[in-house]
Amino acid sequence: MNNVTKKFFSVAVAVMLVASLAPSANALSLNDENDSAKRIYNDAKKAYTNAVSTYKSAREDYLTAKLKYQERQNATNLDVAVEKGRTFLLNADKAALEYVELLQAKVQEMKGIDDATRTTITGELQTQIDWLINEQAVIQGAAGREALVAEAKTVSDYWDTIRISTKKQTGQILAGRVNYVLDSLSALNDDVQAKIAVVKEDGQDT
């Protein structure tokens, strides 16, 4: 196996890190948002789940083709492994795209986030979405394994950026949710205290 082929295999396996985004998606749930928000979020979550399933299948196909090439190194097996690697990268990119769109759907409908923060986060997410969409064509057009190796590295590096930014964004979303709940509890407490005051004024023991 030559150095270029080894590099392709190592980089392609490394970009499996997209699967590590899944736990963050599970941390985002809607409980009391309106029906429209639930539909938007649930549709995005379903699309993400399907994309991850397809990604995992493509990963298994790639690993099988890789093993076959390692066992019998010839041009045909290498070509198959490279094309399976291309499909794997395309589906991994798609899974990452669906994850970012899921997060965007959450941000757009989430209570407790101020407008400025919402605009900033959705703008950052849209930049990532646009990049991932454009990357589909770039991966498809990568001519030969050397070009695919280079593109796999580019994708891997960008996913590292996404992981860092989405951790920050998820924290902002959850903080917004906490603030919304605290504000709701505070309003409820004020209402209760007001009712107690009225009762006391009426001479009733509390």
CSV table of C-alpha atoms in Angstrom, one decimal:
chain,number,residue,atom,x,y,z
A,1,MET,CA,0.0,0.0,0.0
A,2,ASN,CA,1.6,3.3,-1.0
A,3,ASN,CA,1.7,6.4,1.1
A,4,VAL,CA,-1.1,8.2,-0.7
A,5,THR,CA,-3.4,5.2,-0.2
A,6,LYS,CA,-2.5,4.9,3.5
A,7,LYS,CA,-3.2,8.5,4.0
A,8,PHE,CA,-6.6,8.2,2.3
A,9,PHE,CA,-7.6,5.3,4.6
A,10,SER,CA,-6.4,7.1,7.7
A,11,VAL,CA,-8.1,10.4,7.0
A,12,ALA,CA,-11.3,8.7,5.9
A,13,VAL,CA,-11.5,6.8,9.1
A,14,ALA,CA,-10.7,9.9,11.1
A,15,VAL,CA,-13.7,11.8,9.7
A,16,MET,CA,-15.9,9.3,11.4
A,17,LEU,CA,-15.9,11.9,14.2
A,18,VAL,CA,-19.2,13.2,12.7
A,19,ALA,CA,-20.9,10.5,14.7
A,20,SER,CA,-19.7,12.2,17.9
A,21,LEU,CA,-22.1,15.0,17.2
A,22,ALA,CA,-25.1,12.7,18.0
A,23,PRO,CA,-25.1,13.1,21.8
A,24,SER,CA,-25.4,16.9,21.5
A,25,ALA,CA,-28.5,16.3,19.3
A,26,ASN,CA,-30.1,14.1,22.0
A,27,ALA,CA,-29.5,16.9,24.6
A,28,LEU,CA,-31.9,19.1,22.7
A,29,SER,CA,-35.6,18.4,23.2
A,30,LEU,CA,-38.8,20.2,22.9
A,31,ASN,CA,-41.4,19.8,25.7
A,32,ASP,CA,-43.7,22.7,25.8
A,33,GLU,CA,-43.1,24.6,22.5
A,34,ASN,CA,-46.0,25.2,20.1
A,35,ASP,CA,-47.1,22.6,17.7
A,36,SER,CA,-45.5,24.3,14.7
A,37,ALA,CA,-42.1,24.4,16.4
A,38,LYS,CA,-42.4,20.7,17.4
A,39,ARG,CA,-43.1,19.7,13.8
A,40,ILE,CA,-40.2,21.7,12.5
A,41,TYR,CA,-37.8,20.3,15.1
A,42,ASN,CA,-39.1,16.7,14.8
A,43,ASP,CA,-38.8,16.8,11.0
A,44,ALA,CA,-35.2,18.0,11.3
A,45,LYS,CA,-34.5,15.3,13.9
A,46,LYS,CA,-36.0,12.6,11.7
A,47,ALA,CA,-33.9,13.8,8.8
A,48,TYR,CA,-30.8,13.7,10.9
A,49,THR,CA,-31.5,10.2,12.3
A,50,ASN,CA,-32.0,8.9,8.7
A,51,ALA,CA,-28.8,10.6,7.6
A,52,VAL,CA,-26.8,9.0,10.4
A,53,SER,CA,-28.2,5.6,9.5
A,54,THR,CA,-27.2,6.0,5.9
A,55,TYR,CA,-23.8,7.3,7.0
A,56,LYS,CA,-23.2,4.2,9.2
A,57,SER,CA,-24.2,1.9,6.3
A,58,ALA,CA,-21.8,3.7,3.9
A,59,ARG,CA,-19.0,3.5,6.6
A,60,GLU,CA,-19.5,-0.3,6.8
A,61,ASP,CA,-19.3,-0.6,3.0
A,62,TYR,CA,-16.1,1.4,3.0
A,63,LEU,CA,-14.5,-0.6,5.7
A,64,THR,CA,-15.4,-3.8,3.9
A,65,ALA,CA,-13.9,-2.5,0.6
A,66,LYS,CA,-10.8,-1.3,2.5
A,67,LEU,CA,-10.3,-4.8,4.1
A,68,LYS,CA,-10.7,-6.4,0.7
A,69,TYR,CA,-8.1,-4.2,-0.8
A,70,GLN,CA,-5.7,-4.9,2.1
A,71,GLU,CA,-6.2,-8.6,1.6
A,72,ARG,CA,-5.7,-8.4,-2.2
A,73,GLN,CA,-4.0,-5.3,-3.4
A,74,ASN,CA,-4.8,-4.7,-7.0
A,75,ALA,CA,-6.1,-1.8,-9.1
A,76,THR,CA,-9.7,-2.9,-9.2
A,77,ASN,CA,-10.0,-3.3,-5.4
A,78,LEU,CA,-8.3,0.0,-4.8
A,79,ASP,CA,-10.7,1.8,-7.2
A,80,VAL,CA,-13.6,0.2,-5.4
A,81,ALA,CA,-12.2,1.2,-2.0
A,82,VAL,CA,-11.7,4.8,-3.2
A,83,GLU,CA,-15.2,5.1,-4.5
A,84,LYS,CA,-16.7,3.6,-1.4
A,85,GLY,CA,-14.6,6.1,0.5
A,86,ARG,CA,-16.1,8.9,-1.6
A,87,THR,CA,-19.6,7.7,-0.8
A,88,PHE,CA,-18.7,7.5,2.8
A,89,LEU,CA,-17.4,11.1,2.8
A,90,LEU,CA,-20.6,12.3,1.0
A,91,ASN,CA,-22.8,10.6,3.6
A,92,ALA,CA,-20.7,11.8,6.5
A,93,ASP,CA,-21.0,15.3,5.1
A,94,LYS,CA,-24.7,14.9,4.8
A,95,ALA,CA,-25.1,13.7,8.4
A,96,ALA,CA,-23.1,16.7,9.6
A,97,LEU,CA,-25.4,18.9,7.4
A,98,GLU,CA,-28.5,17.5,8.9
A,99,TYR,CA,-27.2,17.9,12.4
A,100,VAL,CA,-26.5,21.6,11.9
A,101,GLU,CA,-29.9,22.0,10.3
A,102,LEU,CA,-31.4,20.3,13.4
A,103,LEU,CA,-29.6,22.7,15.7
A,104,GLN,CA,-30.8,25.6,13.6
A,105,ALA,CA,-34.4,24.5,13.8
A,106,LYS,CA,-34.0,24.4,17.6
A,107,VAL,CA,-32.5,27.9,17.7
A,108,GLN,CA,-35.2,29.4,15.5
A,109,GLU,CA,-38.0,28.2,17.7
A,110,MET,CA,-36.4,28.2,21.1
A,111,LYS,CA,-37.9,30.3,23.9
A,112,GLY,CA,-35.6,32.2,26.2
A,113,ILE,CA,-33.0,33.3,23.6
A,114,ASP,CA,-32.8,37.0,22.9
A,115,ASP,CA,-33.1,38.2,19.3
A,116,ALA,CA,-29.5,39.3,19.0
A,117,THR,CA,-28.2,35.9,20.2
A,118,ARG,CA,-30.7,34.0,18.0
A,119,THR,CA,-29.6,36.0,14.9
A,120,THR,CA,-25.9,35.5,15.7
A,121,ILE,CA,-26.3,31.7,16.2
A,122,THR,CA,-28.5,31.2,13.1
A,123,GLY,CA,-26.1,33.2,11.0
A,124,GLU,CA,-23.1,31.0,12.2
A,125,LEU,CA,-25.1,27.9,11.5
A,126,GLN,CA,-26.2,29.0,8.1
A,127,THR,CA,-22.5,29.6,7.1
A,128,GLN,CA,-21.8,26.0,8.2
A,129,ILE,CA,-24.8,24.7,6.3
A,130,ASP,CA,-23.8,26.5,3.1
A,131,TRP,CA,-20.3,25.1,3.4
A,132,LEU,CA,-21.5,21.5,3.9
A,133,ILE,CA,-23.9,21.8,1.0
A,134,ASN,CA,-21.2,23.1,-1.3
A,135,GLU,CA,-18.8,20.4,-0.1
A,136,GLN,CA,-21.1,17.7,-1.7
A,137,ALA,CA,-20.2,18.9,-5.2
A,138,VAL,CA,-16.5,19.2,-4.3
A,139,ILE,CA,-16.3,15.6,-3.0
A,140,GLN,CA,-18.2,14.4,-6.1
A,141,GLY,CA,-15.8,16.3,-8.3
A,142,ALA,CA,-12.6,15.1,-6.6
A,143,ALA,CA,-10.7,13.5,-9.5
A,144,GLY,CA,-8.6,10.5,-8.3
A,145,ARG,CA,-7.5,9.4,-4.9
A,146,GLU,CA,-5.0,12.2,-4.4
A,147,ALA,CA,-7.8,14.8,-4.7
A,148,LEU,CA,-10.1,12.8,-2.5
A,149,VAL,CA,-7.3,12.5,0.1
A,150,ALA,CA,-6.9,16.3,0.1
A,151,GLU,CA,-10.7,16.8,0.3
A,152,ALA,CA,-11.1,14.3,3.2
A,153,LYS,CA,-8.5,16.3,5.2
A,154,THR,CA,-10.3,19.6,4.4
A,155,VAL,CA,-13.6,18.1,5.5
A,156,SER,CA,-12.1,16.6,8.7
A,157,ASP,CA,-10.6,20.0,9.7
A,158,TYR,CA,-13.9,21.8,9.1
A,159,TRP,CA,-15.8,19.2,11.2
A,160,ASP,CA,-13.4,20.0,14.0
A,161,THR,CA,-14.5,23.6,13.7
A,162,ILE,CA,-18.1,22.7,13.7
A,163,ARG,CA,-17.7,20.6,16.8
A,164,ILE,CA,-16.2,23.5,18.7
A,165,SER,CA,-18.7,26.0,17.6
A,166,THR,CA,-21.8,23.7,18.2
A,167,LYS,CA,-20.6,23.0,21.7
A,168,LYS,CA,-20.7,26.8,22.4
A,169,GLN,CA,-24.0,27.2,20.6
A,170,THR,CA,-25.6,24.3,22.4
A,171,GLY,CA,-24.5,25.8,25.7
A,172,GLN,CA,-26.2,29.1,24.7
A,173,ILE,CA,-29.4,27.3,23.8
A,174,LEU,CA,-29.5,25.4,27.0
A,175,ALA,CA,-28.7,28.6,29.0
A,176,GLY,CA,-31.6,30.3,27.2
A,177,ARG,CA,-33.8,27.4,28.1
A,178,VAL,CA,-32.8,27.6,31.8
A,179,ASN,CA,-33.4,31.4,31.8
A,180,TYR,CA,-36.8,30.9,30.2
A,181,VAL,CA,-37.8,28.3,32.9
A,182,LEU,CA,-36.4,30.6,35.7
A,183,ASP,CA,-38.3,33.6,34.3
A,184,SER,CA,-41.5,31.4,34.2
A,185,LEU,CA,-41.0,30.3,37.8
A,186,SER,CA,-40.3,33.8,38.9
A,187,ALA,CA,-43.5,35.0,37.2
A,188,LEU,CA,-45.5,32.2,38.8
A,189,ASN,CA,-44.0,33.0,42.2
A,190,ASP,CA,-45.0,36.7,41.8
A,191,ASP,CA,-48.5,35.6,40.9
A,192,VAL,CA,-48.8,33.4,43.9
A,193,GLN,CA,-47.4,36.1,46.2
A,194,ALA,CA,-50.0,38.5,44.8
A,195,LYS,CA,-52.8,36.1,45.4
A,196,ILE,CA,-51.6,35.6,49.0
A,197,ALA,CA,-51.5,39.3,49.6
A,198,VAL,CA,-55.1,39.6,48.3
A,199,VAL,CA,-56.2,36.8,50.6
A,200,LYS,CA,-54.5,38.5,53.6
A,201,GLU,CA,-56.2,41.7,52.8
A,202,ASP,CA,-59.5,39.9,52.9
A,203,GLY,CA,-58.7,38.8,56.4
A,204,GLN,CA,-58.1,35.1,55.6
A,205,ASP,CA,-55.3,33.2,57.2
A,206,THR,CA,-52.7,31.7,54.9
